[in-house]
mmCIF file of C-alpha atoms in Angstrom:
data_model
loop_
_atom_site.group_PDB
_atom_site.id
_atom_site.type_symbol
_atom_site.label_atom_id
_atom_site.label_comp_id
_atom_site.label_asym_id
_atom_site.label_seq_id
_atom_site.Cartn_x
_atom_site.Cartn_y
_atom_site.Cartn_z
ATOM 1 C CA MET A 6 95.756 8.275 55.813
ATOM 2 C CA SER A 7 95.094 10.391 58.907
ATOM 3 C CA GLN A 8 97.125 10.578 62.094
ATOM 4 C CA GLU A 9 94.153 9.081 63.924
ATOM 5 C CA SER A 10 93.769 5.984 61.771
ATOM 6 C CA PRO A 11 96.413 3.594 60.458
ATOM 7 C CA LEU A 12 93.944 2.512 57.762
ATOM 8 C CA SER A 13 92.969 4.290 54.551
ATOM 9 C CA GLU A 14 90.412 7.090 54.695
ATOM 10 C CA PRO A 15 86.896 6.252 53.453
ATOM 11 C CA VAL A 16 85.369 7.773 50.342
ATOM 12 C CA ILE A 17 83.021 10.656 51.151
ATOM 13 C CA TYR A 18 79.945 11.126 48.938
ATOM 14 C CA TYR A 19 79.214 14.793 48.258
ATOM 15 C CA GLY A 20 76.057 16.394 46.913
ATOM 16 C CA LYS A 21 73.687 13.639 48.058
ATOM 17 C CA LYS A 22 70.306 14.230 49.680
ATOM 18 C CA PHE A 23 70.410 10.907 51.522
ATOM 19 C CA ILE A 24 73.112 8.503 52.698
ATOM 20 C CA VAL A 25 72.807 5.007 54.187
ATOM 21 C CA LEU A 26 75.425 3.778 56.656
ATOM 22 C CA SER A 27 74.917 0.284 58.029
ATOM 23 C CA ASP A 28 76.552 -1.951 60.542
ATOM 24 C CA TRP A 29 77.315 -5.402 59.165
ATOM 25 C CA ASP A 30 77.260 -8.065 61.882
ATOM 26 C CA GLY A 31 73.800 -8.836 63.198
ATOM 27 C CA THR A 32 72.320 -6.048 61.083
ATOM 28 C CA ILE A 33 72.931 -7.063 57.470
ATOM 29 C CA THR A 34 73.812 -10.581 58.569
ATOM 30 C CA THR A 35 71.255 -12.632 60.468
ATOM 31 C CA GLN A 36 73.849 -13.517 63.095
ATOM 32 C CA ASP A 37 76.872 -11.609 64.354
ATOM 33 C CA SER A 38 79.947 -13.336 62.910
ATOM 34 C CA ASN A 39 82.175 -12.143 65.748
ATOM 35 C CA ASP A 40 79.721 -13.551 68.289
ATOM 36 C CA PHE A 41 79.583 -16.808 66.329
ATOM 37 C CA VAL A 42 83.374 -17.210 66.341
ATOM 38 C CA THR A 43 83.679 -16.275 70.023
ATOM 39 C CA ASP A 44 80.781 -18.495 71.112
ATOM 40 C CA THR A 45 81.921 -21.476 69.022
ATOM 41 C CA PHE A 46 85.704 -21.344 69.256
ATOM 42 C CA GLY A 47 86.486 -18.941 72.098
ATOM 43 C CA MET A 48 85.228 -18.030 75.563
ATOM 44 C CA GLY A 49 81.637 -19.084 74.841
ATOM 45 C CA ARG A 50 78.322 -17.241 74.822
ATOM 46 C CA THR A 51 77.963 -16.715 78.569
ATOM 47 C CA ASP A 52 81.259 -14.861 79.012
ATOM 48 C CA ARG A 53 80.893 -13.011 75.706
ATOM 49 C CA PHE A 54 77.359 -11.857 76.590
ATOM 50 C CA ALA A 55 78.597 -10.657 79.987
ATOM 51 C CA LEU A 56 81.278 -8.556 78.268
ATOM 52 C CA ASN A 57 78.683 -7.055 75.930
ATOM 53 C CA GLN A 58 76.560 -6.065 78.911
ATOM 54 C CA ARG A 59 79.571 -4.401 80.521
ATOM 55 C CA ILE A 60 80.128 -2.396 77.326
ATOM 56 C CA ARG A 61 76.482 -1.359 77.172
ATOM 57 C CA ASN A 62 76.603 -0.242 80.800
ATOM 58 C CA GLY A 63 79.832 1.730 80.323
ATOM 59 C CA GLU A 64 81.859 -0.588 82.573
ATOM 60 C CA ASP A 65 84.186 -1.702 79.767
ATOM 61 C CA ASN A 66 84.950 -0.474 76.261
ATOM 62 C CA PHE A 67 84.421 -2.285 72.988
ATOM 63 C CA ARG A 68 88.062 -2.089 71.891
ATOM 64 C CA ASP A 69 89.425 -3.960 74.904
ATOM 65 C CA ALA A 70 86.506 -6.361 75.274
ATOM 66 C CA PHE A 71 86.581 -7.412 71.619
ATOM 67 C CA ARG A 72 90.305 -8.026 71.833
ATOM 68 C CA LYS A 73 89.682 -10.306 74.824
ATOM 69 C CA MET A 74 87.229 -12.267 72.691
ATOM 70 C CA ILE A 75 89.750 -12.648 69.875
ATOM 71 C CA VAL A 76 92.485 -13.746 72.280
ATOM 72 C CA SER A 77 90.121 -16.396 73.647
ATOM 73 C CA VAL A 78 89.546 -17.746 70.127
ATOM 74 C CA VAL A 79 93.273 -17.916 69.370
ATOM 75 C CA GLU A 80 94.200 -19.450 72.728
ATOM 76 C CA ASN A 81 91.338 -21.932 72.937
ATOM 77 C CA GLY A 82 92.019 -25.245 71.253
ATOM 78 C CA LYS A 83 95.785 -24.885 70.960
ATOM 79 C CA GLU A 84 97.387 -28.274 70.492
ATOM 80 C CA GLU A 85 100.958 -28.599 71.746
ATOM 81 C CA GLY A 86 101.332 -24.842 71.378
ATOM 82 C CA LYS A 87 100.083 -24.831 67.790
ATOM 83 C CA VAL A 88 97.244 -22.451 66.922
ATOM 84 C CA LYS A 89 94.231 -24.406 65.719
ATOM 85 C CA HIS A 90 91.845 -21.485 65.259
ATOM 86 C CA THR A 91 93.847 -19.536 62.681
ATOM 87 C CA PHE A 92 92.359 -16.534 60.926
ATOM 88 C CA GLU A 93 91.772 -18.551 57.745
ATOM 89 C CA PHE A 94 90.022 -21.250 59.777
ATOM 90 C CA CYS A 95 87.725 -18.673 61.397
ATOM 91 C CA LYS A 96 87.097 -16.813 58.138
ATOM 92 C CA ASN A 97 86.035 -20.026 56.400
ATOM 93 C CA ALA A 98 83.824 -21.017 59.344
ATOM 94 C CA VAL A 99 82.062 -17.652 59.163
ATOM 95 C CA ALA A 100 81.595 -17.829 55.387
ATOM 96 C CA ASN A 101 80.063 -21.288 55.713
ATOM 97 C CA ASN A 102 77.733 -20.502 58.624
ATOM 98 C CA ILE A 103 76.700 -16.847 58.527
ATOM 99 C CA LYS A 104 73.754 -15.798 56.377
ATOM 100 C CA VAL A 105 72.552 -12.364 55.285
ATOM 101 C CA ASP A 106 69.159 -10.691 55.528
ATOM 102 C CA ASP A 107 67.554 -11.891 52.297
ATOM 103 C CA THR A 108 65.955 -8.462 51.764
ATOM 104 C CA PHE A 109 69.244 -6.533 51.852
ATOM 105 C CA LYS A 110 70.119 -7.097 48.189
ATOM 106 C CA GLY A 111 66.789 -5.616 47.069
ATOM 107 C CA PHE A 112 67.264 -2.720 49.495
ATOM 108 C CA TYR A 113 70.756 -2.043 48.112
ATOM 109 C CA GLU A 114 69.488 -2.130 44.537
ATOM 110 C CA PHE A 115 66.594 0.192 45.413
ATOM 111 C CA CYS A 116 69.024 2.727 46.886
ATOM 112 C CA GLY A 117 71.196 2.476 43.779
ATOM 113 C CA THR A 118 68.298 3.328 41.459
ATOM 114 C CA ILE A 119 67.703 6.647 43.244
ATOM 115 C CA ASP A 120 71.364 7.595 43.815
ATOM 116 C CA ILE A 121 71.586 6.860 47.540
ATOM 117 C CA PRO A 122 75.039 5.552 48.532
ATOM 118 C CA VAL A 123 75.075 2.541 50.860
ATOM 119 C CA VAL A 124 78.185 2.086 53.015
ATOM 120 C CA ILE A 125 78.986 -0.760 55.400
ATOM 121 C CA VAL A 126 80.408 0.610 58.667
ATOM 122 C CA SER A 127 81.663 -2.316 60.714
ATOM 123 C CA SER A 128 83.680 -3.007 63.843
ATOM 124 C CA GLY A 129 84.581 -6.365 62.346
ATOM 125 C CA MET A 130 87.412 -7.138 59.932
ATOM 126 C CA GLU A 131 87.114 -6.521 56.217
ATOM 127 C CA PRO A 132 88.455 -9.924 55.017
ATOM 128 C CA ILE A 133 85.708 -11.708 56.971
ATOM 129 C CA ILE A 134 83.030 -9.359 55.642
ATOM 130 C CA ARG A 135 84.274 -9.877 52.080
ATOM 131 C CA ALA A 136 84.251 -13.657 52.545
ATOM 132 C CA VAL A 137 80.543 -13.609 53.447
ATOM 133 C CA LEU A 138 79.753 -11.134 50.659
ATOM 134 C CA ASN A 139 81.541 -13.273 48.087
ATOM 135 C CA LYS A 140 79.545 -16.327 49.148
ATOM 136 C CA HIS A 141 76.091 -14.773 49.440
ATOM 137 C CA LEU A 142 76.109 -11.369 47.714
ATOM 138 C CA ALA A 143 78.841 -11.497 45.083
ATOM 139 C CA SER A 144 77.101 -8.802 43.017
ATOM 140 C CA LEU A 145 77.760 -6.331 45.839
ATOM 141 C CA ASP A 146 81.540 -6.698 45.728
ATOM 142 C CA GLY A 147 81.922 -2.984 44.918
ATOM 143 C CA ILE A 148 80.224 -1.771 48.086
ATOM 144 C CA GLN A 149 82.363 0.464 50.279
ATOM 145 C CA ILE A 150 83.351 -1.075 53.617
ATOM 146 C CA ILE A 151 84.686 1.042 56.482
ATOM 147 C CA SER A 152 85.987 -1.415 59.057
ATOM 148 C CA ASN A 153 88.957 -2.750 60.945
ATOM 149 C CA GLU A 154 91.657 -4.989 59.501
ATOM 150 C CA VAL A 155 93.493 -8.068 60.687
ATOM 151 C CA LYS A 156 97.129 -8.851 61.523
ATOM 152 C CA THR A 157 98.346 -12.415 61.137
ATOM 153 C CA TYR A 158 101.579 -13.948 62.427
ATOM 154 C CA ASP A 159 103.843 -16.808 61.357
ATOM 155 C CA ASP A 160 102.810 -18.988 64.293
ATOM 156 C CA GLY A 161 99.164 -18.916 63.139
ATOM 157 C CA SER A 162 97.982 -16.416 65.728
ATOM 158 C CA TRP A 163 96.163 -13.262 64.697
ATOM 159 C CA ASP A 164 94.815 -10.016 66.068
ATOM 160 C CA ILE A 165 92.574 -7.150 65.053
ATOM 161 C CA GLN A 166 94.016 -3.918 63.640
ATOM 162 C CA TYR A 167 91.694 -1.187 64.810
ATOM 163 C CA ARG A 168 90.775 1.746 62.588
ATOM 164 C CA HIS A 169 90.854 4.100 65.580
ATOM 165 C CA PRO A 170 93.153 2.417 68.128
ATOM 166 C CA GLU A 171 93.143 5.543 70.316
ATOM 167 C CA SER A 172 89.375 5.249 70.794
ATOM 168 C CA GLY A 173 87.654 2.986 73.287
ATOM 169 C CA PHE A 174 85.409 1.930 70.406
ATOM 170 C CA GLY A 175 88.353 0.651 68.322
ATOM 171 C CA HIS A 176 86.386 1.834 65.323
ATOM 172 C CA ASP A 177 84.519 5.014 66.241
ATOM 173 C CA LYS A 178 81.561 4.862 63.849
ATOM 174 C CA SER A 179 80.550 8.433 64.633
ATOM 175 C CA LYS A 180 83.550 9.479 62.516
ATOM 176 C CA ALA A 181 81.857 7.915 59.461
ATOM 177 C CA ILE A 182 78.745 10.017 60.108
ATOM 178 C CA ALA A 183 80.481 13.309 60.993
ATOM 179 C CA PRO A 184 81.481 14.403 57.443
ATOM 180 C CA TYR A 185 77.840 14.214 56.347
ATOM 181 C CA ARG A 186 76.439 16.009 59.394
ATOM 182 C CA ASN A 187 78.953 18.815 58.821
ATOM 183 C CA MET A 188 77.961 19.393 55.178
ATOM 184 C CA GLN A 189 75.872 22.397 54.139
ATOM 185 C CA PRO A 190 73.232 21.426 53.311
ATOM 186 C CA ALA A 191 73.537 18.184 55.262
ATOM 187 C CA PRO A 192 72.020 15.016 53.809
ATOM 188 C CA ILE A 193 69.626 12.889 55.799
ATOM 189 C CA VAL A 194 71.739 10.098 57.314
ATOM 190 C CA PHE A 195 70.042 6.736 57.794
ATOM 191 C CA PHE A 196 72.077 4.540 60.145
ATOM 192 C CA PHE A 197 71.331 0.862 60.727
ATOM 193 C CA GLY A 198 72.730 -1.015 63.723
ATOM 194 C CA ASP A 199 72.016 -3.551 66.414
ATOM 195 C CA GLY A 200 74.655 -3.894 69.098
ATOM 196 C CA VAL A 201 77.417 -2.544 71.305
ATOM 197 C CA SER A 202 79.677 -1.668 68.370
ATOM 198 C CA ASP A 203 77.085 0.887 67.239
ATOM 199 C CA LEU A 204 76.882 2.919 70.441
ATOM 200 C CA SER A 205 79.185 5.659 69.135
ATOM 201 C CA ALA A 206 76.963 6.187 66.086
ATOM 202 C CA ALA A 207 73.637 6.200 67.926
ATOM 203 C CA ARG A 208 73.433 9.947 68.498
ATOM 204 C CA GLY A 209 74.840 11.045 65.144
ATOM 205 C CA ALA A 210 72.323 9.736 62.624
ATOM 206 C CA THR A 211 69.335 11.720 61.422
ATOM 207 C CA CYS A 212 67.289 8.510 61.435
ATOM 208 C CA LEU A 213 68.505 5.579 63.533
ATOM 209 C CA PHE A 214 67.149 2.140 62.614
ATOM 210 C CA VAL A 215 67.796 -0.481 65.312
ATOM 211 C CA LYS A 216 67.571 -4.159 64.378
ATOM 212 C CA TYR A 217 65.337 -6.055 66.782
ATOM 213 C CA LYS A 218 66.568 -9.582 67.511
ATOM 214 C CA PRO A 219 64.266 -12.205 69.052
ATOM 215 C CA ASN A 220 67.219 -13.874 70.809
ATOM 216 C CA GLY A 221 67.224 -11.080 73.372
ATOM 217 C CA GLU A 222 70.631 -9.608 72.479
ATOM 218 C CA ASN A 223 69.363 -6.101 71.799
ATOM 219 C CA GLU A 224 72.123 -3.990 73.333
ATOM 220 C CA LEU A 225 71.677 -0.997 71.012
ATOM 221 C CA MET A 226 67.929 -0.876 71.649
ATOM 222 C CA GLU A 227 68.528 -1.087 75.398
ATOM 223 C CA TYR A 228 71.208 1.618 75.204
ATOM 224 C CA CYS A 229 68.884 3.940 73.281
ATOM 225 C CA ILE A 230 66.096 3.440 75.821
ATOM 226 C CA MET A 231 68.470 4.021 78.747
ATOM 227 C CA ASN A 232 69.843 7.207 77.160
ATOM 228 C CA LYS A 233 66.587 8.434 75.579
ATOM 229 C CA ILE A 234 67.957 8.316 72.028
ATOM 230 C CA LYS A 235 65.351 8.387 69.275
ATOM 231 C CA HIS A 236 65.328 5.153 67.291
ATOM 232 C CA ARG A 237 63.045 2.983 65.197
ATOM 233 C CA LEU A 238 63.045 -0.794 65.456
ATOM 234 C CA PHE A 239 63.103 -2.900 62.293
ATOM 235 C CA GLN A 240 63.418 -6.590 61.512
ATOM 236 C CA SER A 241 64.195 -6.563 57.785
ATOM 237 C CA PHE A 242 65.573 -4.105 55.242
ATOM 238 C CA GLU A 243 62.363 -4.475 53.262
ATOM 239 C CA GLU A 244 60.476 -3.078 56.250
ATOM 240 C CA ALA A 245 62.967 -0.212 56.658
ATOM 241 C CA GLN A 246 62.786 0.571 52.943
ATOM 242 C CA GLY A 247 59.060 1.209 53.258
ATOM 243 C CA VAL A 248 59.660 3.794 55.998
ATOM 244 C CA MET A 249 62.516 5.405 54.081
ATOM 245 C CA LYS A 250 60.329 5.826 51.009
ATOM 246 C CA LEU A 251 57.956 8.044 52.977
ATOM 247 C CA ILE A 252 60.836 10.419 53.675
ATOM 248 C CA ILE A 253 62.603 10.176 50.324
ATOM 249 C CA PHE A 254 59.490 10.857 48.261
ATOM 250 C CA ALA A 255 57.979 13.503 50.537
ATOM 251 C CA GLU A 256 57.070 16.577 48.503
ATOM 252 C CA THR A 257 58.466 19.182 50.875
ATOM 253 C CA GLU A 258 61.152 19.435 53.546
ATOM 254 C CA GLU A 259 58.454 20.202 56.097
ATOM 255 C CA GLU A 260 56.673 16.969 55.209
ATOM 256 C CA GLN A 261 59.961 15.083 55.565
ATOM 257 C CA GLN A 262 60.536 16.505 59.033
ATOM 258 C CA ASN A 263 56.979 15.713 60.091
ATOM 259 C CA ILE A 264 57.425 12.086 58.981
ATOM 260 C CA ILE A 265 60.738 11.809 60.832
ATOM 261 C CA ALA A 266 59.159 13.261 63.981
ATOM 262 C CA ARG A 267 56.289 10.774 63.719
ATOM 263 C CA GLU A 268 58.396 7.699 63.006
ATOM 264 C CA TRP A 269 61.174 8.617 65.479
ATOM 265 C CA PRO A 270 59.296 9.925 68.527
ATOM 266 C CA GLU A 271 60.907 11.069 71.747
ATOM 267 C CA VAL A 272 61.884 8.214 74.062
ATOM 268 C CA ALA A 273 59.811 8.376 77.236
#
C-alpha cells in the first residue's frame, strides 16, 4: 500500500510486449452503471450530464462531481430519514440492468491465448463491477480490477472510497499506465475508454481506443479533439481486436510503428 493510495497496489505485468488496460463503465458495459444509478435514483440525467460537461471543460473535477452524484442517490428517496437507495439496492439494480459488450469475452480470450494481460481500470467501485461480471461474465472472475472501493454506514448511507483521494480524478488512471511506459523496453499499451473518468489516461497510452456512443455522450472523444490527442474510435471489442492484430502480428517494429501512425493519425 502506497502513501498515495489507501487501497492495495495493483499487480504489474513484466516482460510483456503488449498490455491492455480498459475502462469498465460505458466501455466494456453498454451503459455506464454510475450514470444509470445517478439518472434513475439520483439527480437525473440533465444535472448529471451538465456535471460531465463541466469536467470535460476543466470547470470541475471528477472526484468532486462524482461524489455529488453519489450524495444525490443517497439523499433522493429518503423516507422519514431512512435511506432507501442503499449500496446493496443500487448494486442489485446495476446487476439486473447493465449489460456488457457481447464481443468482450471473445476479445479477452483472444488476448489470453497470446499472453496479453487485460486489466480493468475503473473509476467505479469494485463490488458493483464484480456484481455485473458475476451475472454476465462469470468466467472472467479472475480478471484484475484497479478501481475505487465503497464505504457503507449503519444508517444505510454509503460513499465512495477513492484510490487516489489527493487527485482531482479520484482514481488517476495515468498511474496504471505509468509503470508500463517507464519499462525498458516498454510494451505497447492499448487503452480503451469512453468518458470523463478516462481523461487522465488519454495522453499516456501508446494506442488510445475511444468508444463511440450513439447517444451523444462522447466526452472522451470530444476531449481528445479539443486537445489534439491521437485516438481511434471503436464500437465493439471485435472491431478493436481486428486493428490490434495488425500491430501484434506485424513482422518488424518499423511495420508496427507505421501501422500505429496510420491508424492513429494526428488530430487536425
